[in-house]
Coordinates of N, CA, C and O in Angstrom, one line a residue:
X8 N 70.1 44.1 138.9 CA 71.5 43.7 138.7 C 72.4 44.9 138.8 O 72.1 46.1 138.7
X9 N 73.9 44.3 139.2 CA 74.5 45.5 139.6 C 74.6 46.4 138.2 O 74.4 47.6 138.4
X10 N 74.8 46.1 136.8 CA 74.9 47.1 135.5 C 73.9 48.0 135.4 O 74.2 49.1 134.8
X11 N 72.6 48.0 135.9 CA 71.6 48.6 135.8 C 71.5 50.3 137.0 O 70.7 51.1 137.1
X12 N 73.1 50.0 137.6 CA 73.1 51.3 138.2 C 74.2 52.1 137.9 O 75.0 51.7 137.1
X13 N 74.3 53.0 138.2 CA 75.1 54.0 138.1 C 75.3 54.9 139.3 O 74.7 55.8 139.9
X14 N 76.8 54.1 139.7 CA 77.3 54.5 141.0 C 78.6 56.0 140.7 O 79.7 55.8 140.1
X15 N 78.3 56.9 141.2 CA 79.2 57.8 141.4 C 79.5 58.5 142.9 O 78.7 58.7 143.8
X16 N 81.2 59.0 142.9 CA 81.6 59.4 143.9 C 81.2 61.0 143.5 O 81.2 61.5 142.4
X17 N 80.7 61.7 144.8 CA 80.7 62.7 144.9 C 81.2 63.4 146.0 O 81.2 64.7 145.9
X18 N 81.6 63.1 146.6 CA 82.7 64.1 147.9 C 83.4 63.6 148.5 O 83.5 62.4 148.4
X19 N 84.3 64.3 149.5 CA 85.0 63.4 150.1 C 85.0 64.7 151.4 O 85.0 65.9 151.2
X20 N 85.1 63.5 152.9 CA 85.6 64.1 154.5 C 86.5 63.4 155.1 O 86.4 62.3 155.8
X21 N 87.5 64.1 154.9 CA 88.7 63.1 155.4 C 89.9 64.1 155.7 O 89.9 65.2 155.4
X22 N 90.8 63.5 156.4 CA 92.1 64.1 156.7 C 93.3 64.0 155.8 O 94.1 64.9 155.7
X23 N 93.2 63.0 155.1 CA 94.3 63.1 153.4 C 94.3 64.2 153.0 O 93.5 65.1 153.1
X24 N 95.8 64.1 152.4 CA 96.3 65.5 151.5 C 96.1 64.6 150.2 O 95.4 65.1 149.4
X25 N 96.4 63.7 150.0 CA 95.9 62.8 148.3 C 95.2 62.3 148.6 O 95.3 62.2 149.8
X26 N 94.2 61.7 148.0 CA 93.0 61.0 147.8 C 93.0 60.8 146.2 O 93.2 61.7 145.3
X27 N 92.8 59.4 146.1 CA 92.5 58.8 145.2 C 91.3 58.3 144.5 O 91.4 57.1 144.8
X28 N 90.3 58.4 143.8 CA 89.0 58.9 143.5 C 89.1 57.2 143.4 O 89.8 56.6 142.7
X29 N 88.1 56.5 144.3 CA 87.2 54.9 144.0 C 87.0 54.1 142.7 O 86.2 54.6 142.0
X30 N 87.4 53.4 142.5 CA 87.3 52.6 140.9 C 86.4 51.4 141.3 O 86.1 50.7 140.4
X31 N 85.7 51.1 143.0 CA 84.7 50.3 143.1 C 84.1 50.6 144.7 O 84.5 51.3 145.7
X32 N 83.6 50.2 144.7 CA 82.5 49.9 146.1 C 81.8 48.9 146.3 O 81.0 48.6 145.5
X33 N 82.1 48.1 147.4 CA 80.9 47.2 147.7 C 80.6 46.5 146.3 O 79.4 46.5 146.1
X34 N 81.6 46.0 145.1 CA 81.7 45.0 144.3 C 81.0 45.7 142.8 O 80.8 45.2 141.7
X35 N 80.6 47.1 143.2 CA 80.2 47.9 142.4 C 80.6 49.0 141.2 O 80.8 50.2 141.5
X36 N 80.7 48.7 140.2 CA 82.2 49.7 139.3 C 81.8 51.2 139.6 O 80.7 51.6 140.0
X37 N 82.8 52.1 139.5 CA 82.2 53.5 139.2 C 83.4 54.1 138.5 O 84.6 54.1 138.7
X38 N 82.7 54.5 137.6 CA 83.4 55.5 136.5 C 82.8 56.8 136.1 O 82.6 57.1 135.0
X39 N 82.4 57.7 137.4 CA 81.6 58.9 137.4 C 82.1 59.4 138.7 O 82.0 58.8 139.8
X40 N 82.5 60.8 138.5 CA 82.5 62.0 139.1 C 81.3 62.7 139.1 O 81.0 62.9 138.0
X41 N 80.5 63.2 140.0 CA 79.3 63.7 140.0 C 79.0 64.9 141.0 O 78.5 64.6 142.1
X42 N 79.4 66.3 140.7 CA 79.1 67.2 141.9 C 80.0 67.3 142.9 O 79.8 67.9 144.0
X43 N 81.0 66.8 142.5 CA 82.6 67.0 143.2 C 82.5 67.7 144.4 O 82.9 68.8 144.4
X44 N 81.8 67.1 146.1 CA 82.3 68.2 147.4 C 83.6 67.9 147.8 O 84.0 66.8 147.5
X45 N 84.2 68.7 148.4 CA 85.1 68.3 149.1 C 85.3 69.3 150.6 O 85.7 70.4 150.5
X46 N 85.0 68.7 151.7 CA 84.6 68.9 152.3 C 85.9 68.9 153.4 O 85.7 68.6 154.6
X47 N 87.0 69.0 153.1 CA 88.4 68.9 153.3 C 89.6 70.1 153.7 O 90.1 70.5 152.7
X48 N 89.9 70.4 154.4 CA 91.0 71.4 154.4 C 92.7 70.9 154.0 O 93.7 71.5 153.8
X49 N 92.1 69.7 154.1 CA 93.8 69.1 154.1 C 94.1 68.2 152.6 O 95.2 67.9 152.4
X50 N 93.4 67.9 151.8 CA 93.1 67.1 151.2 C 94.2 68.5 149.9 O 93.6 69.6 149.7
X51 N 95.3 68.4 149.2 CA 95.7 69.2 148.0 C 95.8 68.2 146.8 O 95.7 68.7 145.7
X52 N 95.9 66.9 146.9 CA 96.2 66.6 145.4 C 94.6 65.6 145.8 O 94.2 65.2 146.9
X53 N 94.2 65.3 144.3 CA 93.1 64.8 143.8 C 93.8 63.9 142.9 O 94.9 64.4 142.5
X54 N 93.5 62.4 142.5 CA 93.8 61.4 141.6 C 92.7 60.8 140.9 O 91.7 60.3 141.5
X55 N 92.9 60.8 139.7 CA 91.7 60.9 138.9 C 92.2 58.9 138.6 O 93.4 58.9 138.4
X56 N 91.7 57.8 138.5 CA 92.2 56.9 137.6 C 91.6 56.7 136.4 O 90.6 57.2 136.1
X57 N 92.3 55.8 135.6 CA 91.6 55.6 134.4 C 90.2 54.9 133.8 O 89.5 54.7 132.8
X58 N 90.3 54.7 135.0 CA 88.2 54.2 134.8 C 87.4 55.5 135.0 O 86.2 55.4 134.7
X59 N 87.7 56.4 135.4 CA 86.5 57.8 135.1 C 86.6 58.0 133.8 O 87.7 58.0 133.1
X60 N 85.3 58.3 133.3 CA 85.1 58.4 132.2 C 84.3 59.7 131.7 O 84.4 60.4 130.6
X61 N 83.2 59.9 133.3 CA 82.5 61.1 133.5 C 82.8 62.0 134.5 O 83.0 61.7 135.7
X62 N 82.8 63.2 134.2 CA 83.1 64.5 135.4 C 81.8 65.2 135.6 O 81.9 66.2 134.9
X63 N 80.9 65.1 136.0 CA 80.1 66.4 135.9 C 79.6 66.9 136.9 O 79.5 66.3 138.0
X64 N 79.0 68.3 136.8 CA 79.2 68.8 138.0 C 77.6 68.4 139.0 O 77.6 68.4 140.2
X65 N 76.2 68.1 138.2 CA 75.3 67.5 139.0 C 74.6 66.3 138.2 O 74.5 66.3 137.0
X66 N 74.2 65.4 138.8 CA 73.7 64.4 138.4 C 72.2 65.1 137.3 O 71.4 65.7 138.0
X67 N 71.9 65.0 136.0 CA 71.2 65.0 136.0 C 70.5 64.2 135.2 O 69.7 64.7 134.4
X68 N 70.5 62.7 135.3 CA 70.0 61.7 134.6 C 70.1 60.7 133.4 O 69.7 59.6 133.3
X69 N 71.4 62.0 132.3 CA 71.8 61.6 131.2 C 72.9 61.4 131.3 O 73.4 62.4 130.8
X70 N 74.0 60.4 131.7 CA 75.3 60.1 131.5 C 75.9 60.0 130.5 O 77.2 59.8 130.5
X71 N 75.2 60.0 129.5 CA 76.3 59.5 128.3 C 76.3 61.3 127.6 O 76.6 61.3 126.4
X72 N 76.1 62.4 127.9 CA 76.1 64.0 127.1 C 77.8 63.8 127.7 O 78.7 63.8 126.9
X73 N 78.1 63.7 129.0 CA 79.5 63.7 129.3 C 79.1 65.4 129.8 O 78.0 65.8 129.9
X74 N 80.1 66.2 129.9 CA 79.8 67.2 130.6 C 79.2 68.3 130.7 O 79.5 69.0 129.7
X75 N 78.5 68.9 131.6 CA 77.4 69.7 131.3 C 78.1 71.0 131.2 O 79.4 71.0 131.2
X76 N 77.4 72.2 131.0 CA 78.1 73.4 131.2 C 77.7 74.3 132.0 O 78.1 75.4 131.7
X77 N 76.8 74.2 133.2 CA 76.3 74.9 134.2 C 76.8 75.4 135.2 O 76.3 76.4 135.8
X78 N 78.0 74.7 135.8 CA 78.1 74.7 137.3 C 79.8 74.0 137.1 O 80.2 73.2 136.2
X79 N 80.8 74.5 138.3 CA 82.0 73.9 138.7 C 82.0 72.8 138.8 O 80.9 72.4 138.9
X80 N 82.8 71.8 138.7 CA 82.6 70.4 139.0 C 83.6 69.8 139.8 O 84.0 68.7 139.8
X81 N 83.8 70.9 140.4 CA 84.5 70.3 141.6 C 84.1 71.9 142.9 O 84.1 73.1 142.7
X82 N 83.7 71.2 144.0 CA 82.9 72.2 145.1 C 84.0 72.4 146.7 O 84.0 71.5 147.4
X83 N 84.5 73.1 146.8 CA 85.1 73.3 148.6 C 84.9 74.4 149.1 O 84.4 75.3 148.4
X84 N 85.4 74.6 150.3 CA 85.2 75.5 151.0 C 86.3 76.8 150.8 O 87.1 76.9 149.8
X85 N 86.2 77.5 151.9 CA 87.2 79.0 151.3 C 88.7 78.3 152.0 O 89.8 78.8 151.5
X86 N 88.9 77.6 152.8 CA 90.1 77.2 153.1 C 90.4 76.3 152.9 O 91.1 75.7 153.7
X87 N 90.1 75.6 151.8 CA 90.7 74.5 151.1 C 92.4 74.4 150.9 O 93.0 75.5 150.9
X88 N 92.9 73.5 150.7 CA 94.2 73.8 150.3 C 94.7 72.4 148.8 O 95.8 71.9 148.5
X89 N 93.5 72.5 148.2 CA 93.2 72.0 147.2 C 94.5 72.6 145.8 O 94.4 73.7 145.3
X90 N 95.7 71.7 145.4 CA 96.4 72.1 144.6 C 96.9 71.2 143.0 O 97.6 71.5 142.0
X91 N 96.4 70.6 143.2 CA 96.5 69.7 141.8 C 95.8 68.5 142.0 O 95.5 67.9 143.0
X92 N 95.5 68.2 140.4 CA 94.5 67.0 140.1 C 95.5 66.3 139.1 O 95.9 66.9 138.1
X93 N 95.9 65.1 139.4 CA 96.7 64.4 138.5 C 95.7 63.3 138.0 O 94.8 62.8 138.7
X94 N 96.0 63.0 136.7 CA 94.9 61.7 136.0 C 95.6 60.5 135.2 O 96.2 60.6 134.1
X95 N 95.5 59.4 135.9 CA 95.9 58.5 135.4 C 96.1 59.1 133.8 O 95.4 59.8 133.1
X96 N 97.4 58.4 133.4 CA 98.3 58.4 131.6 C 97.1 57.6 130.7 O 96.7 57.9 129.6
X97 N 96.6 56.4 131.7 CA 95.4 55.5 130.8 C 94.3 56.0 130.5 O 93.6 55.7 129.5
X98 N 93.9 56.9 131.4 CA 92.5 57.3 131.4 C 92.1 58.3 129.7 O 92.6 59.4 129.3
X99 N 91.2 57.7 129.2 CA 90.9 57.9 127.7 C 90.3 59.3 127.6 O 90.5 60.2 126.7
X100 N 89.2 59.3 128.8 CA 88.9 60.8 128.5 C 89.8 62.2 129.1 O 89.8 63.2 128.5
X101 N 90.2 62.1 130.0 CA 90.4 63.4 131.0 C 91.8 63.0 130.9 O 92.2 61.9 130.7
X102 N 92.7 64.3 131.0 CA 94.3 64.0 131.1 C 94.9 65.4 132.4 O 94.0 66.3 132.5
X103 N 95.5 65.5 132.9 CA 96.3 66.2 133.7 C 97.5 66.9 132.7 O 98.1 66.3 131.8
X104 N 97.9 68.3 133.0 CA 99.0 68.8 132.5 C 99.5 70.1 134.2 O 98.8 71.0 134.6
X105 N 100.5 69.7 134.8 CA 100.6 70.9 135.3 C 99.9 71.1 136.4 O 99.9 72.3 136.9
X106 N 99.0 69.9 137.0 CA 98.2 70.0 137.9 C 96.8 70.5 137.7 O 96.1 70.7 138.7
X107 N 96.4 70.8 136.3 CA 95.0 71.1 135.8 C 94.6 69.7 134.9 O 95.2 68.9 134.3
X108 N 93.1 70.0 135.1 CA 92.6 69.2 134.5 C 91.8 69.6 133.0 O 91.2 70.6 132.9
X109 N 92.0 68.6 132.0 CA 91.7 68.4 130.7 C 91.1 67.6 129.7 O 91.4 66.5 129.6
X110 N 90.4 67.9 129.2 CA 89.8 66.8 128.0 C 91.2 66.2 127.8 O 92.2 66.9 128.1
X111 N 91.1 64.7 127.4 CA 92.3 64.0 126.8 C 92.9 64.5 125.9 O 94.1 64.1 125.7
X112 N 92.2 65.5 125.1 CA 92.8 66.2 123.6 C 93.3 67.1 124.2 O 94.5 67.2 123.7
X113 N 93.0 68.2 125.3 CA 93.4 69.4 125.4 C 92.5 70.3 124.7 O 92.7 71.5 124.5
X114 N 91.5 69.8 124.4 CA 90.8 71.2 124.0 C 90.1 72.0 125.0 O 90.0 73.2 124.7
X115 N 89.6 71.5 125.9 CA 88.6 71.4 127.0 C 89.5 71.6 128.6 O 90.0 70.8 129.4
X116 N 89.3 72.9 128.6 CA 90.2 73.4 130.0 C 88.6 73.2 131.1 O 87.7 74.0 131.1
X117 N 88.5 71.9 132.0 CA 87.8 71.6 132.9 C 88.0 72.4 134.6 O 87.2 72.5 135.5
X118 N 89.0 72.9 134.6 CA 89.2 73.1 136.5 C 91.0 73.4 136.9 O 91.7 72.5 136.6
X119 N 91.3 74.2 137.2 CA 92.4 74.8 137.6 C 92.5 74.8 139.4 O 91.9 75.8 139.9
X120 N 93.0 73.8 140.3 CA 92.9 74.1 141.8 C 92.8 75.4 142.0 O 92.9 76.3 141.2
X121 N 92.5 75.4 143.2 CA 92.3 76.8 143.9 C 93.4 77.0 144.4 O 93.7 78.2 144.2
X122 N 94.5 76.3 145.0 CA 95.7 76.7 145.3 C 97.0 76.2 144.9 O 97.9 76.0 145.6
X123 N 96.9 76.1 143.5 CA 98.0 75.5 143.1 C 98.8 77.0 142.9 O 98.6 78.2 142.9
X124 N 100.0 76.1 142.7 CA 101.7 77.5 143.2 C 101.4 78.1 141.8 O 100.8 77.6 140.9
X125 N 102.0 79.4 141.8 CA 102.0 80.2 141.1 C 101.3 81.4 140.4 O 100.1 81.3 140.2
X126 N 101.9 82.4 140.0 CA 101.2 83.9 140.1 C 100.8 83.6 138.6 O 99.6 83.4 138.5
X127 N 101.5 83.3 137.4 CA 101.2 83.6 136.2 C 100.6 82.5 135.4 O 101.3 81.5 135.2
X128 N 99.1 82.4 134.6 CA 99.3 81.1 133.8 C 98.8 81.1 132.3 O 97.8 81.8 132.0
X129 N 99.3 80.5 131.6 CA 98.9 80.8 129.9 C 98.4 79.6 129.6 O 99.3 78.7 129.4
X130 N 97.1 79.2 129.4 CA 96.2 78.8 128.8 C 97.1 78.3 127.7 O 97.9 78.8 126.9
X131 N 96.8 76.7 128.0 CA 97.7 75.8 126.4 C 97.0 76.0 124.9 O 95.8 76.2 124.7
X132 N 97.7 76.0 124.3 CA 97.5 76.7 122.7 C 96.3 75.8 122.4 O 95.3 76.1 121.7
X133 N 96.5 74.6 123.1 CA 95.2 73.3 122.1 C 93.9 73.8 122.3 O 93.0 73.6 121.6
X134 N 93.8 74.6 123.7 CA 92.4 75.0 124.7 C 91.3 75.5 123.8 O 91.7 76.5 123.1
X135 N 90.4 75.2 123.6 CA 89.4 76.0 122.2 C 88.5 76.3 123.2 O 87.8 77.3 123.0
X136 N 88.2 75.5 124.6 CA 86.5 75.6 125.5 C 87.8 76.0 126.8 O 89.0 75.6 127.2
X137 N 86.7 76.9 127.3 CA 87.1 77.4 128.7 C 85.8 76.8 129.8 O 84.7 77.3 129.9
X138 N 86.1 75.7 130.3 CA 84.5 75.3 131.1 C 84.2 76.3 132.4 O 84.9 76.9 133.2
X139 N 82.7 76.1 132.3 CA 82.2 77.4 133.7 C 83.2 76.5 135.1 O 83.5 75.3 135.3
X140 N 83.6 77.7 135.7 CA 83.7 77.4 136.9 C 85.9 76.6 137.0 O 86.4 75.9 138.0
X141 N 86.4 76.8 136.1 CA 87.7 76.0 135.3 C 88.8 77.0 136.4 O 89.5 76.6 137.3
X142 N 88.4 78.3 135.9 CA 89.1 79.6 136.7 C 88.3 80.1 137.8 O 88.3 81.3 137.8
X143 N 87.7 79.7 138.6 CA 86.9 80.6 139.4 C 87.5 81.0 140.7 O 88.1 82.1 140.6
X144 N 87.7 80.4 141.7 CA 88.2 80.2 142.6 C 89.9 80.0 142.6 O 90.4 79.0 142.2
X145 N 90.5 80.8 142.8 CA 91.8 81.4 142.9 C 92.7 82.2 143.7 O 93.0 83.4 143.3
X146 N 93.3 81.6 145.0 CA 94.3 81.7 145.8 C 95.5 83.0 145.5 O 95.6 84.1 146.1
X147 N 96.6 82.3 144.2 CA 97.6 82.7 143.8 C 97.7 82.9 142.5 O 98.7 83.4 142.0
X148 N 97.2 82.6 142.2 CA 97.2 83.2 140.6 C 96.7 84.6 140.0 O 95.5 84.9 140.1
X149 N 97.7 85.6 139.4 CA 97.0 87.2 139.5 C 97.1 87.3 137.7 O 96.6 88.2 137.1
X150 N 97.9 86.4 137.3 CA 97.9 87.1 135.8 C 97.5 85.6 135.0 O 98.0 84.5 135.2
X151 N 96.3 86.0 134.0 CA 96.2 84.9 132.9 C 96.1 85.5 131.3 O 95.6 86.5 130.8
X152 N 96.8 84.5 130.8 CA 96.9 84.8 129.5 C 95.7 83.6 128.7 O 95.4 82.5 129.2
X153 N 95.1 84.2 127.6 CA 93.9 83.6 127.0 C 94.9 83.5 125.4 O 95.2 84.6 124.9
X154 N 95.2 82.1 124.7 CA 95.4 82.4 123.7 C 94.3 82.1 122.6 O 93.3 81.4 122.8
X155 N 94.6 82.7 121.4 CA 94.1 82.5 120.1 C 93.2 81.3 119.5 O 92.2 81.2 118.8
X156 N 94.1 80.2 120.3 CA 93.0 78.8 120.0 C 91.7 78.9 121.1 O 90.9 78.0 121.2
X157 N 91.8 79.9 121.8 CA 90.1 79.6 122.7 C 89.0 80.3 121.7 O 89.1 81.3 120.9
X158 N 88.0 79.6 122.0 CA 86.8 79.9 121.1 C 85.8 80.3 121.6 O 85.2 81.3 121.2
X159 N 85.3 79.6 123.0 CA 84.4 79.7 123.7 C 84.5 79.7 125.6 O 84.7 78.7 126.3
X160 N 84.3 80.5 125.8 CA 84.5 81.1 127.1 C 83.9 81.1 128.0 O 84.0 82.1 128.8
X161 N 82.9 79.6 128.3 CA 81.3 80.1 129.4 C 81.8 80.7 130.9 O 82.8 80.8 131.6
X162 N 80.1 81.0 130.7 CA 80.0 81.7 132.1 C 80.1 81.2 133.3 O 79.8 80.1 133.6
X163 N 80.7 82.1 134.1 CA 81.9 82.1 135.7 C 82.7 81.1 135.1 O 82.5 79.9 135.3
X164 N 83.4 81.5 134.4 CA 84.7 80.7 134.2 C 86.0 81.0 134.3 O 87.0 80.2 134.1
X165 N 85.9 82.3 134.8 CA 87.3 82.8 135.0 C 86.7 84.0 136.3 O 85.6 84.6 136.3
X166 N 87.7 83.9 137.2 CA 87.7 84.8 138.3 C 87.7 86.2 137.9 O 88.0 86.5 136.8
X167 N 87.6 86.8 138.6 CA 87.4 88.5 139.1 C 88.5 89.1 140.0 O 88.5 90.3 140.5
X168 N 89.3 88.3 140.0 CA 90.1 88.5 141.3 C 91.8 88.5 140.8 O 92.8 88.7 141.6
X169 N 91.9 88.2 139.3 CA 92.6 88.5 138.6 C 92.5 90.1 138.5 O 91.7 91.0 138.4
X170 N 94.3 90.0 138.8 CA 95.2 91.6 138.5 C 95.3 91.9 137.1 O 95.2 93.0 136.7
X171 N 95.6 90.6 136.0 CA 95.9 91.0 135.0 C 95.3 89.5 134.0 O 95.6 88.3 134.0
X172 N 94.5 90.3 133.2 CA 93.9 89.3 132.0 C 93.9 90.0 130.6 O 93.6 91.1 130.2
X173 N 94.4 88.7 129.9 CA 94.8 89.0 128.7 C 94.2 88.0 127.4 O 94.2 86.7 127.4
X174 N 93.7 88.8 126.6 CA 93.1 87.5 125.9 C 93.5 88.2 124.5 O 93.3 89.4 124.2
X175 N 94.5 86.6 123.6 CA 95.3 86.8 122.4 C 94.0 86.8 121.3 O 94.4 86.6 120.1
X176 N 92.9 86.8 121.5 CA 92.0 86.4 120.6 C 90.4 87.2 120.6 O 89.6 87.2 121.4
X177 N 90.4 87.8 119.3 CA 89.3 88.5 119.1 C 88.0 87.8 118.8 O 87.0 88.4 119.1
X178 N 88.0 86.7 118.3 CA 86.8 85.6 118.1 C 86.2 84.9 119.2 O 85.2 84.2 118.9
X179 N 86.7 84.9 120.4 CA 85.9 84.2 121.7 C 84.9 84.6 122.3 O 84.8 85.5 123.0
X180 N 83.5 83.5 121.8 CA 82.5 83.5 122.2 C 82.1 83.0 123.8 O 82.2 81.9 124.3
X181 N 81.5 84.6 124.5 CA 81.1 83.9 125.4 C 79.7 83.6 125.9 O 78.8 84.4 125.8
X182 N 79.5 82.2 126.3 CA 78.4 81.5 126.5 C 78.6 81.3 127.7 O 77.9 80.7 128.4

């Protein structure tokens, strides 16, 4: 039966600058992001709707942990022109601020585009988790500020390619 599967989008090859992430197939629900390619040069905004429920970056069997911490969860190439992810206002888990993406709470900084506008960016106060791979990939952005409420900072989660980093907080563990 169709409930017994678990259908997720995982890339997209297309000529769109928006693309809007599938809420069915072939009569099939999907509410999973899985391994995010984007195999796109033209493709900048991403649309998240409120039936995703899951982001993660590879399938690995367990859907309900929700997201892993290994790997980016969104994949392109070096000429992407990849600049904001907006998320449906409904959608219960994930929220959009600014063209990044978010746990619904804001605690959970998931992915920052690779070319979204702007040299400087300060990490929202709610942020406690920095996810691997959130900051990696980075165009225009040369200065980040890390505030006080971050706690936990995993690995490749912020670029190298940063002129200037700053972090308001002496307690952030990095995993």
């Amino acid at each position: 039966t169709k409930e017994n599967y678990i259908i997720a989008v995982c890339g997209y090859e297309g000529n769109e600058a928006v693309i809007t992430i599938p809420t069915e197939v072939e009569g099939y629900n999907i509410n999973y992001i899985m391994g995010f390619r984007l195999f796109s040069d033209t493709v900048e905004t991403i649309k998240i709707p409120k039936e995703i429920t899951y982001i993660r970056d590879d399938y690995d069997g367990d859907p309900n942990i929700g997201l892993s911490r290994n790997k980016s969860y969104f994949k392109f190439n070096k000429t992407t022109n990849f600049k904001e992810i907006i998320v449906d206002s409904e959608n219960e888990k994930f929220m959009s601020k600014d063209g990044v993406l978010f746990s619904k709470s804001g605690y959970t900084l998931y992915f920052y585009p690779p070319k979204k506008l702007g040299t400087e960016y300060m990490v929202p106060s709610t942020v406690g988790t920095i996810e691997t791979g959130a900051l990696w990939y980075l165009i225009y952005l040369k200065s980040l500020t890390i505030p006080q409420s971050v706690r936990y900072i995993c690995e490749y989660s912020i670029s190298e390619s940063l002129e200037k980093f700053i972090i308001e907080t002496q307690r952030a563990e990095l995993t």
